[in-house]
CSV table of C-alpha atoms and ligand atoms in Angstrom, one decimal:
chain,number,residue,atom,x,y,z
A,108,MET,CA,0.4,-15.4,15.9
A,109,ASN,CA,0.5,-12.0,14.1
A,110,LEU,CA,0.6,-11.5,10.4
A,111,CYS,CA,2.0,-8.8,8.1
A,112,VAL,CA,0.2,-8.3,4.8
A,113,LEU,CA,2.1,-6.1,2.3
A,114,GLY,CA,2.4,-5.4,-1.5
A,115,ALA,CA,5.1,-7.5,-3.3
A,116,GLN,CA,5.1,-5.3,-6.5
A,117,TRP,CA,4.4,-1.7,-7.2
A,118,GLY,CA,1.3,-1.3,-5.1
A,119,ASP,CA,-2.4,-1.9,-6.0
A,120,GLU,CA,-1.9,-5.7,-5.7
A,121,GLY,CA,-5.3,-6.2,-4.2
A,122,LYS,CA,-4.2,-6.0,-0.6
A,123,GLY,CA,-7.6,-4.5,0.4
A,124,LYS,CA,-9.4,-7.8,-0.4
A,125,ILE,CA,-6.9,-10.0,1.2
A,126,VAL,CA,-6.8,-7.9,4.4
A,127,ASP,CA,-10.6,-7.8,4.4
A,128,LEU,CA,-10.7,-11.6,4.0
A,129,LEU,CA,-8.3,-12.3,6.9
A,130,THR,CA,-9.6,-9.6,9.3
A,131,PRO,CA,-12.2,-11.7,11.0
A,132,HIS,CA,-9.3,-13.8,12.5
A,133,PHE,CA,-7.6,-10.7,14.0
A,134,SER,CA,-8.5,-8.4,16.9
A,135,VAL,CA,-6.4,-5.4,15.7
A,136,VAL,CA,-5.4,-4.2,12.3
A,137,ALA,CA,-2.5,-1.7,12.3
A,138,ARG,CA,-1.3,0.5,9.4
A,139,TYR,CA,2.4,1.3,9.7
A,140,GLN,CA,3.3,3.7,6.8
A,141,GLY,CA,2.1,5.9,4.0
A,142,GLY,CA,-0.9,8.1,4.1
A,143,HIS,CA,-4.0,8.7,2.1
A,144,ASN,CA,-2.0,8.1,-1.1
A,145,ALA,CA,-3.1,4.4,-0.6
A,146,GLY,CA,-6.5,3.2,-1.8
A,147,HIS,CA,-7.9,-0.1,-0.6
A,148,THR,CA,-11.0,-1.1,-2.4
A,149,VAL,CA,-13.3,-3.4,-0.5
A,150,TYR,CA,-16.9,-4.5,-1.3
A,151,THR,CA,-19.3,-4.5,1.6
A,152,GLY,CA,-23.0,-5.3,1.5
A,153,GLY,CA,-22.9,-5.0,-2.3
A,154,ARG,CA,-21.3,-1.6,-2.1
A,155,LYS,CA,-17.8,-0.6,-3.2
A,156,MET,CA,-15.9,1.3,-0.7
A,157,VAL,CA,-12.4,2.8,-1.1
A,158,LEU,CA,-10.4,3.4,2.1
A,159,HIS,CA,-7.3,5.5,1.9
A,160,LEU,CA,-6.1,6.0,5.4
A,161,ILE,CA,-8.3,4.0,7.8
A,162,PRO,CA,-7.5,0.2,7.8
A,163,SER,CA,-10.2,-1.7,6.0
A,164,GLY,CA,-10.7,-3.7,9.2
A,165,ILE,CA,-13.0,-0.9,10.3
A,166,LEU,CA,-15.7,-2.5,8.3
A,167,HIS,CA,-15.7,-5.5,10.7
A,168,PRO,CA,-17.4,-4.9,14.0
A,169,GLY,CA,-15.3,-5.6,17.0
A,170,VAL,CA,-12.0,-5.1,15.2
A,171,THR,CA,-9.7,-2.2,16.4
A,172,CYS,CA,-7.9,-0.2,13.7
A,173,LEU,CA,-4.7,1.5,14.6
A,174,ILE,CA,-2.9,4.2,12.5
A,175,GLY,CA,0.7,3.9,13.6
A,176,ASN,CA,3.5,6.5,14.1
A,177,GLY,CA,4.9,5.6,10.7
A,178,VAL,CA,1.8,6.9,8.9
A,179,VAL,CA,1.4,10.5,7.9
A,180,VAL,CA,-2.1,11.8,8.7
A,181,ASP,CA,-4.0,14.5,6.9
A,182,PRO,CA,-6.8,15.3,9.5
A,183,ARG,CA,-9.1,16.5,6.7
A,184,ALA,CA,-8.7,13.3,4.8
A,185,LEU,CA,-9.1,11.2,8.0
A,186,PHE,CA,-12.4,12.8,9.0
A,187,SER,CA,-13.8,12.9,5.5
A,188,GLU,CA,-13.3,9.1,5.5
A,189,VAL,CA,-14.8,8.7,9.0
A,190,ASP,CA,-17.8,10.7,7.8
A,191,ASP,CA,-18.2,8.5,4.7
A,192,LEU,CA,-18.4,5.5,6.9
A,193,VAL,CA,-21.4,6.8,8.8
A,194,PRO,CA,-24.0,6.0,6.1
A,195,LEU,CA,-22.7,2.5,6.0
A,196,GLY,CA,-23.6,2.2,9.7
A,197,VAL,CA,-19.9,1.8,10.7
A,198,ASP,CA,-19.3,3.1,14.2
A,199,ILE,CA,-15.7,4.0,14.9
A,200,THR,CA,-16.1,4.8,18.6
A,201,GLY,CA,-13.3,3.2,20.5
A,202,ARG,CA,-12.3,1.2,17.4
A,203,LEU,CA,-10.2,3.8,15.5
A,204,LEU,CA,-6.9,4.8,17.2
A,205,VAL,CA,-4.2,7.1,16.0
A,206,SER,CA,-0.6,7.2,17.3
A,207,ASP,CA,0.4,10.3,19.2
A,208,ARG,CA,3.7,10.2,17.2
A,209,ALA,CA,2.2,10.1,13.7
A,210,HIS,CA,3.2,13.1,11.7
A,211,LEU,CA,0.6,15.4,10.2
A,212,ILE,CA,0.1,16.4,6.6
A,213,LEU,CA,-0.7,20.1,6.6
A,214,PRO,CA,-2.1,22.3,3.8
A,215,TYR,CA,1.3,23.5,2.7
A,216,HIS,CA,2.5,19.9,2.2
A,217,ARG,CA,-0.1,19.3,-0.5
A,218,GLU,CA,1.0,22.5,-2.3
A,219,LEU,CA,4.7,21.7,-2.0
A,220,ASP,CA,4.0,18.3,-3.5
A,221,VAL,CA,2.5,19.8,-6.6
A,222,LEU,CA,5.3,22.4,-6.7
A,223,ALA,CA,8.0,19.8,-6.4
A,224,GLU,CA,6.5,17.8,-9.2
A,225,ALA,CA,6.3,20.8,-11.5
A,226,ARG,CA,9.9,21.7,-10.8
A,227,ARG,CA,11.0,18.1,-11.6
A,228,GLY,CA,9.5,18.5,-15.1
A,229,GLU,CA,10.2,15.4,-17.2
A,230,ARG,CA,11.8,13.7,-14.2
A,231,LYS,CA,8.6,13.9,-12.2
A,232,ILE,CA,7.8,11.0,-9.9
A,233,GLY,CA,4.0,11.0,-10.7
A,234,THR,CA,3.0,11.4,-7.0
A,235,THR,CA,-0.6,11.1,-5.9
A,236,PRO,CA,-0.2,14.4,-5.0
A,237,ARG,CA,-1.4,14.4,-1.4
A,238,GLY,CA,1.5,16.0,0.3
A,239,ILE,CA,3.0,12.6,1.4
A,240,GLY,CA,6.6,13.3,0.4
A,241,PRO,CA,6.8,16.9,1.9
A,242,ALA,CA,5.2,15.6,5.2
A,243,TYR,CA,7.9,12.9,5.4
A,244,GLU,CA,10.6,15.5,4.5
A,245,ASP,CA,9.5,17.6,7.5
A,246,LYS,CA,9.6,14.5,9.7
A,247,ILE,CA,13.1,13.6,8.7
A,248,GLY,CA,14.1,17.3,8.7
A,249,ARG,CA,13.0,17.4,12.4
A,250,ARG,CA,10.5,20.2,11.8
A,251,GLY,CA,7.4,18.2,11.5
A,252,VAL,CA,4.2,18.4,13.5
A,253,ARG,CA,3.0,15.3,15.3
A,254,VAL,CA,-0.5,14.4,16.4
A,255,GLY,CA,0.4,14.6,20.1
A,256,ASP,CA,1.7,18.2,19.5
A,257,LEU,CA,-1.9,19.3,19.1
A,258,ALA,CA,-2.4,19.0,22.8
A,259,ASP,CA,-0.7,22.4,23.2
A,260,LEU,CA,-2.2,24.9,20.8
A,261,SER,CA,-1.0,28.0,22.6
A,262,PRO,CA,0.4,30.8,20.4
A,263,GLN,CA,4.0,30.3,21.9
A,264,GLY,CA,3.8,26.5,22.1
A,265,PRO,CA,6.0,24.1,20.1
A,266,LEU,CA,3.2,23.5,17.6
A,267,ALA,CA,2.5,27.2,16.8
A,268,ASN,CA,6.2,27.8,16.5
A,269,ALA,CA,6.7,24.9,14.1
A,270,VAL,CA,3.7,25.9,12.0
A,271,ARG,CA,4.8,29.6,11.9
A,272,GLU,CA,8.3,28.6,10.7
A,273,ASN,CA,7.0,26.1,8.1
A,274,VAL,CA,4.4,28.5,6.7
A,275,ALA,CA,7.1,31.2,6.5
A,276,ALA,CA,9.3,28.8,4.5
A,277,ARG,CA,6.3,28.0,2.3
A,278,ASN,CA,5.5,31.7,1.7
A,279,ARG,CA,9.1,32.2,0.6
A,280,LEU,CA,8.8,29.4,-1.9
A,281,VAL,CA,5.3,30.1,-3.3
A,282,GLY,CA,5.6,33.5,-4.9
A,283,ASP,CA,2.0,34.5,-5.7
A,284,SER,CA,0.1,33.8,-2.5
A,285,VAL,CA,0.5,34.2,1.3
A,286,MET,CA,-0.6,31.6,3.7
A,287,ARG,CA,-1.5,32.7,7.3
A,288,TRP,CA,0.0,30.4,9.9
A,289,GLN,CA,-2.7,31.4,12.4
A,290,GLN,CA,-5.3,29.9,10.0
A,291,VAL,CA,-3.5,26.6,9.9
A,292,VAL,CA,-3.4,26.5,13.7
A,293,GLU,CA,-7.1,27.4,13.9
A,294,GLU,CA,-8.0,24.6,11.5
A,295,LEU,CA,-5.8,22.2,13.6
A,296,ALA,CA,-7.6,23.3,16.7
A,297,GLU,CA,-10.9,22.2,15.2
A,298,HIS,CA,-9.5,18.8,14.1
A,299,TRP,CA,-8.1,18.3,17.6
A,300,ILE,CA,-11.6,18.2,19.1
A,301,ARG,CA,-12.3,15.1,17.0
A,302,LEU,CA,-8.8,13.7,17.0
A,303,ARG,CA,-8.1,13.8,20.8
A,304,PRO,CA,-10.3,10.8,21.8
A,305,LEU,CA,-8.5,8.6,19.2
A,306,VAL,CA,-5.0,9.3,20.3
A,307,VAL,CA,-2.9,6.5,21.8
A,308,ASP,CA,0.7,5.4,22.2
A,309,SER,CA,0.7,2.8,19.4
A,310,SER,CA,3.7,0.9,20.8
A,311,LEU,CA,2.2,0.6,24.2
A,312,TYR,CA,-1.2,-0.3,22.9
A,313,LEU,CA,0.2,-3.1,20.7
A,314,ALA,CA,2.5,-4.4,23.5
A,315,ASN,CA,-0.5,-4.7,25.8
A,316,ALA,CA,-2.7,-6.2,23.0
A,317,ILE,CA,-0.1,-8.9,22.2
A,318,ARG,CA,0.4,-9.7,25.9
A,319,GLU,CA,-3.3,-10.2,26.2
A,320,GLY,CA,-3.2,-12.7,23.4
A,321,ARG,CA,-5.0,-10.6,20.9
A,322,ARG,CA,-4.0,-11.2,17.2
A,323,VAL,CA,-2.6,-8.3,15.3
A,324,MET,CA,-2.5,-7.9,11.5
A,325,PHE,CA,0.0,-5.3,10.2
A,326,GLU,CA,-1.2,-3.7,7.0
A,327,GLY,CA,1.2,-2.3,4.5
A,328,ALA,CA,0.3,0.3,1.9
A,329,GLN,CA,1.9,0.8,-1.5
A,330,GLY,CA,4.3,-2.0,-2.4
A,331,THR,CA,7.9,-3.3,-2.0
A,332,LEU,CA,9.1,-1.7,-5.2
A,333,LEU,CA,7.8,1.7,-4.0
A,334,ASP,CA,9.7,1.5,-0.7
A,335,ILE,CA,11.9,4.5,0.0
A,336,ASP,CA,15.0,2.2,0.6
A,337,HIS,CA,14.3,-0.9,-1.4
A,338,GLY,CA,12.2,0.4,-4.3
A,339,THR,CA,13.1,1.9,-7.7
A,340,TYR,CA,14.4,5.1,-6.2
A,341,PRO,CA,13.7,7.9,-6.8
A,342,PHE,CA,10.4,6.7,-8.3
A,343,VAL,CA,9.1,5.6,-4.9
A,344,THR,CA,6.9,6.7,-2.1
A,345,SER,CA,8.5,8.3,1.0
A,346,SER,CA,8.1,5.5,3.5
A,347,ASN,CA,9.1,1.9,4.2
A,348,ALA,CA,6.4,-0.2,2.7
A,349,THR,CA,8.5,-3.4,3.3
A,350,ALA,CA,8.0,-5.6,6.4
A,351,GLY,CA,10.7,-3.8,8.4
A,352,GLY,CA,8.5,-0.7,8.3
A,353,ALA,CA,6.0,-2.5,10.5
A,354,ALA,CA,8.5,-2.6,13.4
A,355,THR,CA,9.5,1.1,13.1
A,356,GLY,CA,6.1,2.3,12.0
A,357,LEU,CA,4.3,0.9,15.1
A,358,GLY,CA,6.9,0.6,17.8
A,359,ILE,CA,7.0,-3.2,18.0
A,360,GLY,CA,10.0,-5.6,18.0
A,361,PRO,CA,10.6,-7.4,14.6
A,362,LYS,CA,9.9,-10.7,16.3
A,363,ALA,CA,6.3,-9.6,16.9
A,364,ILE,CA,5.6,-9.5,13.2
A,365,GLY,CA,5.2,-13.3,12.9
A,366,THR,CA,4.2,-14.5,9.4
A,367,VAL,CA,4.7,-12.2,6.4
A,368,LEU,CA,2.3,-12.5,3.4
A,369,GLY,CA,3.1,-10.7,0.2
A,370,VAL,CA,0.3,-9.9,-2.2
A,371,ALA,CA,1.1,-10.0,-5.9
A,372,LYS,CA,-1.1,-9.6,-8.9
A,373,ALA,CA,-0.9,-12.5,-11.5
A,374,TYR,CA,0.5,-9.8,-13.8
A,375,THR,CA,2.1,-6.4,-13.0
A,376,THR,CA,0.8,-2.9,-12.8
A,377,ARG,CA,2.3,0.5,-11.8
A,378,VAL,CA,0.9,4.0,-11.5
A,379,GLY,CA,3.2,7.0,-11.8
A,380,GLU,CA,6.6,7.2,-13.4
A,381,GLY,CA,9.6,5.0,-13.2
A,382,PRO,CA,10.9,1.8,-14.9
A,383,LEU,CA,8.7,-1.1,-15.5
A,384,PRO,CA,10.5,-3.7,-17.6
A,385,THR,CA,7.5,-5.9,-18.4
A,386,GLU,CA,5.2,-3.0,-19.4
A,387,LEU,CA,3.1,-3.7,-22.4
A,388,THR,CA,2.5,-0.5,-24.3
A,389,ASP,CA,0.5,-2.2,-27.1
A,390,GLU,CA,-3.1,-3.4,-27.2
A,391,ARG,CA,-2.3,-6.3,-25.0
A,392,GLY,CA,-1.5,-3.8,-22.2
A,393,GLU,CA,-4.8,-2.1,-23.0
A,394,ARG,CA,-6.6,-5.4,-22.8
A,395,LEU,CA,-5.2,-6.1,-19.3
A,396,ARG,CA,-6.1,-2.6,-18.2
A,397,GLU,CA,-9.7,-3.0,-19.3
A,398,SER,CA,-10.3,-6.6,-18.1
A,399,GLY,CA,-8.5,-5.9,-14.8
A,400,GLN,CA,-10.2,-2.4,-14.5
A,401,GLU,CA,-6.7,-1.0,-13.8
A,402,TYR,CA,-7.4,2.5,-12.8
A,403,GLY,CA,-5.9,4.1,-9.6
A,404,ALA,CA,-8.2,3.8,-6.6
A,405,SER,CA,-7.0,7.1,-5.2
A,406,THR,CA,-6.4,9.2,-8.4
A,407,GLY,CA,-8.3,7.4,-11.1
A,408,ARG,CA,-5.2,7.4,-13.3
A,409,PRO,CA,-4.8,4.5,-15.8
A,410,ARG,CA,-2.3,2.0,-14.5
A,411,ARG,CA,0.5,0.8,-16.6
A,412,CYS,CA,0.1,-3.0,-17.2
A,413,GLY,CA,2.5,-5.8,-18.1
A,414,TRP,CA,3.5,-9.4,-17.6
A,415,PHE,CA,4.4,-10.9,-14.2
A,416,ASP,CA,7.9,-9.9,-13.2
A,417,ALA,CA,9.3,-12.8,-11.2
A,418,VAL,CA,12.6,-11.1,-10.7
A,419,ALA,CA,10.8,-8.2,-8.9
A,420,VAL,CA,8.7,-10.6,-6.8
A,421,ARG,CA,11.6,-12.8,-5.9
A,422,TYR,CA,13.3,-9.6,-4.7
A,423,ALA,CA,10.2,-8.8,-2.6
A,424,VAL,CA,10.4,-12.4,-1.1
A,425,ARG,CA,13.9,-11.6,-0.1
A,426,VAL,CA,13.7,-8.1,1.3
A,427,ASN,CA,10.5,-8.8,3.2
A,428,GLY,CA,11.2,-12.4,4.3
A,429,LEU,CA,7.9,-13.5,2.7
A,430,ASP,CA,6.5,-16.8,4.0
A,431,ALA,CA,3.9,-16.9,1.3
A,432,LEU,CA,2.3,-15.1,-1.6
A,433,ALA,CA,-1.4,-14.2,-2.2
A,434,ILE,CA,-1.8,-14.1,-6.0
A,435,THR,CA,-4.7,-11.9,-7.0
A,436,LYS,CA,-6.7,-11.3,-10.2
A,437,LEU,CA,-5.9,-14.7,-11.8
A,438,ASP,CA,-9.3,-14.4,-13.6
A,439,VAL,CA,-8.1,-11.3,-15.5
A,440,LEU,CA,-5.8,-13.6,-17.5
A,441,ASP,CA,-8.6,-16.0,-18.6
A,442,ASP,CA,-8.9,-14.9,-22.2
A,443,LEU,CA,-5.2,-15.0,-23.1
A,444,ASP,CA,-3.8,-17.6,-25.5
A,445,THR,CA,-0.3,-17.4,-24.1
A,446,LEU,CA,1.2,-15.8,-21.1
A,447,GLU,CA,4.7,-14.6,-20.4
A,448,ILE,CA,6.7,-14.6,-17.1
A,449,CYS,CA,9.8,-12.5,-16.8
A,450,THR,CA,12.5,-14.7,-15.2
A,451,ALA,CA,15.6,-12.5,-15.8
A,452,TYR,CA,16.6,-9.2,-17.4
A,453,ARG,CA,19.0,-8.5,-20.2
A,454,CYS,CA,21.1,-5.4,-19.6
A,455,ALA,CA,24.2,-4.2,-21.5
A,456,GLY,CA,24.9,-7.7,-22.9
A,457,GLN,CA,24.5,-9.4,-19.5
A,458,THR,CA,21.7,-11.5,-18.0
A,459,LEU,CA,20.7,-10.4,-14.6
A,460,THR,CA,18.7,-12.7,-12.3
A,461,GLU,CA,18.5,-10.2,-9.4
A,462,MET,CA,17.1,-6.6,-9.3
A,463,PRO,CA,19.9,-4.1,-9.9
A,464,GLY,CA,20.1,-1.3,-7.3
A,465,ASP,CA,20.9,1.3,-9.9
A,466,THR,CA,17.6,2.7,-11.3
A,467,THR,CA,19.2,3.9,-14.6
A,468,GLN,CA,20.5,0.4,-15.1
A,469,PHE,CA,17.1,-1.0,-14.2
A,470,ALA,CA,15.4,1.3,-16.7
A,471,ALA,CA,17.7,-0.1,-19.4
A,472,CYS,CA,16.8,-3.7,-18.7
A,473,THR,CA,14.7,-5.7,-21.0
A,474,PRO,CA,12.8,-8.8,-19.8
A,475,VAL,CA,13.8,-12.4,-20.5
A,476,TYR,CA,10.5,-14.2,-20.9
A,477,GLU,CA,9.3,-17.7,-20.5
A,478,THR,CA,6.0,-18.5,-22.4
A,479,LEU,CA,3.2,-20.5,-21.0
A,480,SER,CA,-0.1,-21.6,-22.4
A,481,GLY,CA,-3.2,-19.8,-21.5
A,482,TRP,CA,-6.3,-21.7,-20.3
A,483,GLY,CA,-9.0,-20.0,-22.4
A,484,ARG,CA,-11.9,-20.6,-19.9
A,485,PRO,CA,-13.2,-18.7,-16.9
A,486,THR,CA,-11.7,-19.1,-13.5
A,487,ARG,CA,-13.8,-16.4,-11.9
A,488,GLY,CA,-15.1,-17.6,-8.6
A,489,ILE,CA,-13.2,-20.9,-8.4
A,490,THR,CA,-12.5,-21.8,-4.8
A,491,GLN,CA,-10.5,-25.0,-5.1
A,492,PHE,CA,-7.0,-25.2,-6.7
A,493,ALA,CA,-7.9,-28.6,-8.2
A,494,ASP,CA,-10.8,-27.0,-10.1
A,495,LEU,CA,-8.6,-24.6,-11.9
A,496,PRO,CA,-7.8,-25.5,-15.6
A,497,ALA,CA,-4.5,-27.4,-15.8
A,498,GLU,CA,-2.8,-24.5,-17.5
A,499,ALA,CA,-3.8,-22.1,-14.8
A,500,ARG,CA,-2.4,-24.5,-12.2
A,501,GLN,CA,0.8,-24.8,-14.2
A,502,TYR,CA,1.0,-21.0,-14.3
A,503,ILE,CA,0.6,-20.6,-10.6
A,504,ARG,CA,3.2,-23.4,-9.9
A,505,ARG,CA,5.7,-21.7,-12.2
A,506,LEU,CA,5.1,-18.3,-10.4
A,507,GLU,CA,5.9,-20.1,-7.2
A,508,ASP,CA,9.0,-21.7,-8.5
A,509,VAL,CA,10.5,-18.6,-10.0
A,510,SER,CA,9.4,-16.2,-7.2
A,511,GLY,CA,10.6,-18.6,-4.5
A,512,ALA,CA,7.5,-18.5,-2.3
A,513,PRO,CA,4.4,-20.7,-2.2
A,514,ALA,CA,1.0,-19.2,-3.3
A,515,ALA,CA,-1.0,-19.7,-0.1
A,516,ILE,CA,-4.0,-17.7,-1.4
A,517,ILE,CA,-5.2,-17.3,-4.9
A,518,SER,CA,-7.9,-14.7,-5.7
A,519,THR,CA,-10.2,-15.5,-8.6
A,520,GLY,CA,-12.6,-12.5,-8.4
A,521,SER,CA,-13.4,-9.4,-6.3
A,522,ASP,CA,-15.8,-11.0,-3.9
A,523,ARG,CA,-14.6,-12.4,-0.6
A,524,ASP,CA,-15.7,-15.9,-1.6
A,525,HIS,CA,-13.8,-15.8,-4.9
A,526,THR,CA,-10.8,-17.2,-3.2
A,527,ILE,CA,-8.7,-20.4,-3.1
A,528,LEU,CA,-7.0,-21.2,0.2
A,529,ARG,CA,-4.3,-23.8,-0.8
A,530,ASP,CA,-4.0,-27.0,1.1
A,531,ASP,CA,-0.3,-27.2,1.7
A,532,SER,CA,2.1,-26.6,4.5
A,533,ILE,CA,2.2,-22.8,4.3
A,534,VAL,CA,-1.5,-22.6,4.3
A,535,ARG,CA,-1.6,-24.7,7.4
A,536,ARG,CA,0.9,-22.2,8.9
A,537,ALA,CA,-1.2,-19.3,7.7
A,538,ALA,CA,-4.3,-21.0,8.9
A,539,VAL,CA,-2.8,-21.0,12.4
A,540,ALA,CA,-2.3,-17.3,12.0
A,541,LEU,CA,-5.8,-17.0,10.8
A,542,GLY,CA,-7.2,-19.0,13.7
A,543,GLN,CA,-8.6,-21.7,11.4
B,145,IMP,P1,3.4,9.6,-3.4
B,145,IMP,O1,3.3,8.4,-2.4
B,145,IMP,O2,2.1,10.3,-3.5
B,145,IMP,O3,4.5,10.5,-3.0
B,145,IMP,O4,3.8,9.0,-4.8
B,145,IMP,C1,5.0,8.4,-5.1
B,145,IMP,C2,4.9,7.2,-6.1
B,145,IMP,O5,4.2,6.2,-5.4
B,145,IMP,C3,4.0,7.5,-7.3
B,145,IMP,O6,4.5,6.8,-8.4
B,145,IMP,C4,2.7,7.1,-7.0
B,145,IMP,O7,1.9,6.8,-8.1
B,145,IMP,C5,3.0,5.8,-6.1
B,145,IMP,N1,2.0,5.5,-5.2
B,145,IMP,C6,1.7,6.1,-4.0
B,145,IMP,N2,0.7,5.4,-3.4
B,145,IMP,C7,0.3,4.4,-4.2
B,145,IMP,C8,-0.6,3.3,-4.0
B,145,IMP,O8,-1.3,3.2,-3.0
B,145,IMP,N3,-0.7,2.4,-5.0
B,145,IMP,C9,0.2,2.5,-6.1
B,145,IMP,N4,1.1,3.5,-6.3
B,145,IMP,C10,1.2,4.4,-5.3
């Protein structure tokens, strides 16, 4: 029984902790999209570790981590992360695999990302800016360079030709400096020495693993509302963060995905630009940011904070076919007297109960709130649903009702142990997936 864990909001939902918690029950953890724009924070041996590209499963001995064809790989970022794992005693030998079909982020992609943002001016996306978008542009434009292409570094080979053409295009765009394509190829040749032993056909690897009865967890990055097709376009990332991305981003059939678990914060956050109907721009938003330590794991940017948007999460339940939710950071709400849940939007005199596809319309939406009582006492570290204050239980039940999916897991703190595994049917299903 395989499991896909993904973000049900705008990213940063706390997937790192949930993936880390569930990993011991899986043999393989596979990333299917995004790049080092992601930031999964995990705590190990009392130390905080932020992983950007490598699945956090790497911290669990015996677990194989696979970076799928749908991911864009910056070799510099990859090996800097591998090197950071060494002092933690993490040995990646034979445990970290990279798809031969994954596209590479090259130095000019990072530059083009910055340039594109500057050109957009006030309409900027607020990218991370790690070259993610331009690398995917080259992939879709059929001029990208894939990991497997590094096997032929000859000056007239397909890789050198692609880099030469792409660097020439970059030099035409960037007026005040000239990049040498030979230097890019030389750097790639150095990375290839370390990359070569990690390269696999991810589809074949997973097909064999699944046939052998090994359990696979598919790890999404970013979140549903940042998905290139289903998110708040154009304020999105450049890949499919939704469950379907697991099939295309790894080369597996959709039926292999199994259970789909959406991770959602007990409130809402977003980094970067784009509409966020429940955003709190007053001191209440500031309070959420401080108590939730809402600063980007990759860029350190302050996250925009607001109330739980059940319309957005209900949408995530639909487009991902979520079986269940993991609700994180409940404890951040402990001090609030009252809480709001957005159950619909008001837009141009109409009440909308579904996410509009038009981002301009979405940006004009104001939330319709339902007010619930706060609980006014700490929930941090609580591990049993019955031990939560009555108001907190009521809050969770209401989130489930309006989102349309059961909360199988509730996180009450950053530690692995600060977790409630609910005793209901979906948990039993998830428990089967988790080998419990
Ligand atoms: P890009 O993925 O760097 O191109 O950025 C596109 C948008 O996605 C921006 O709004 C980023 O802030 C957002 N984004 C990218 N990665 C993450 C993430 O891991 N968490 C939250 N937001 C992200």
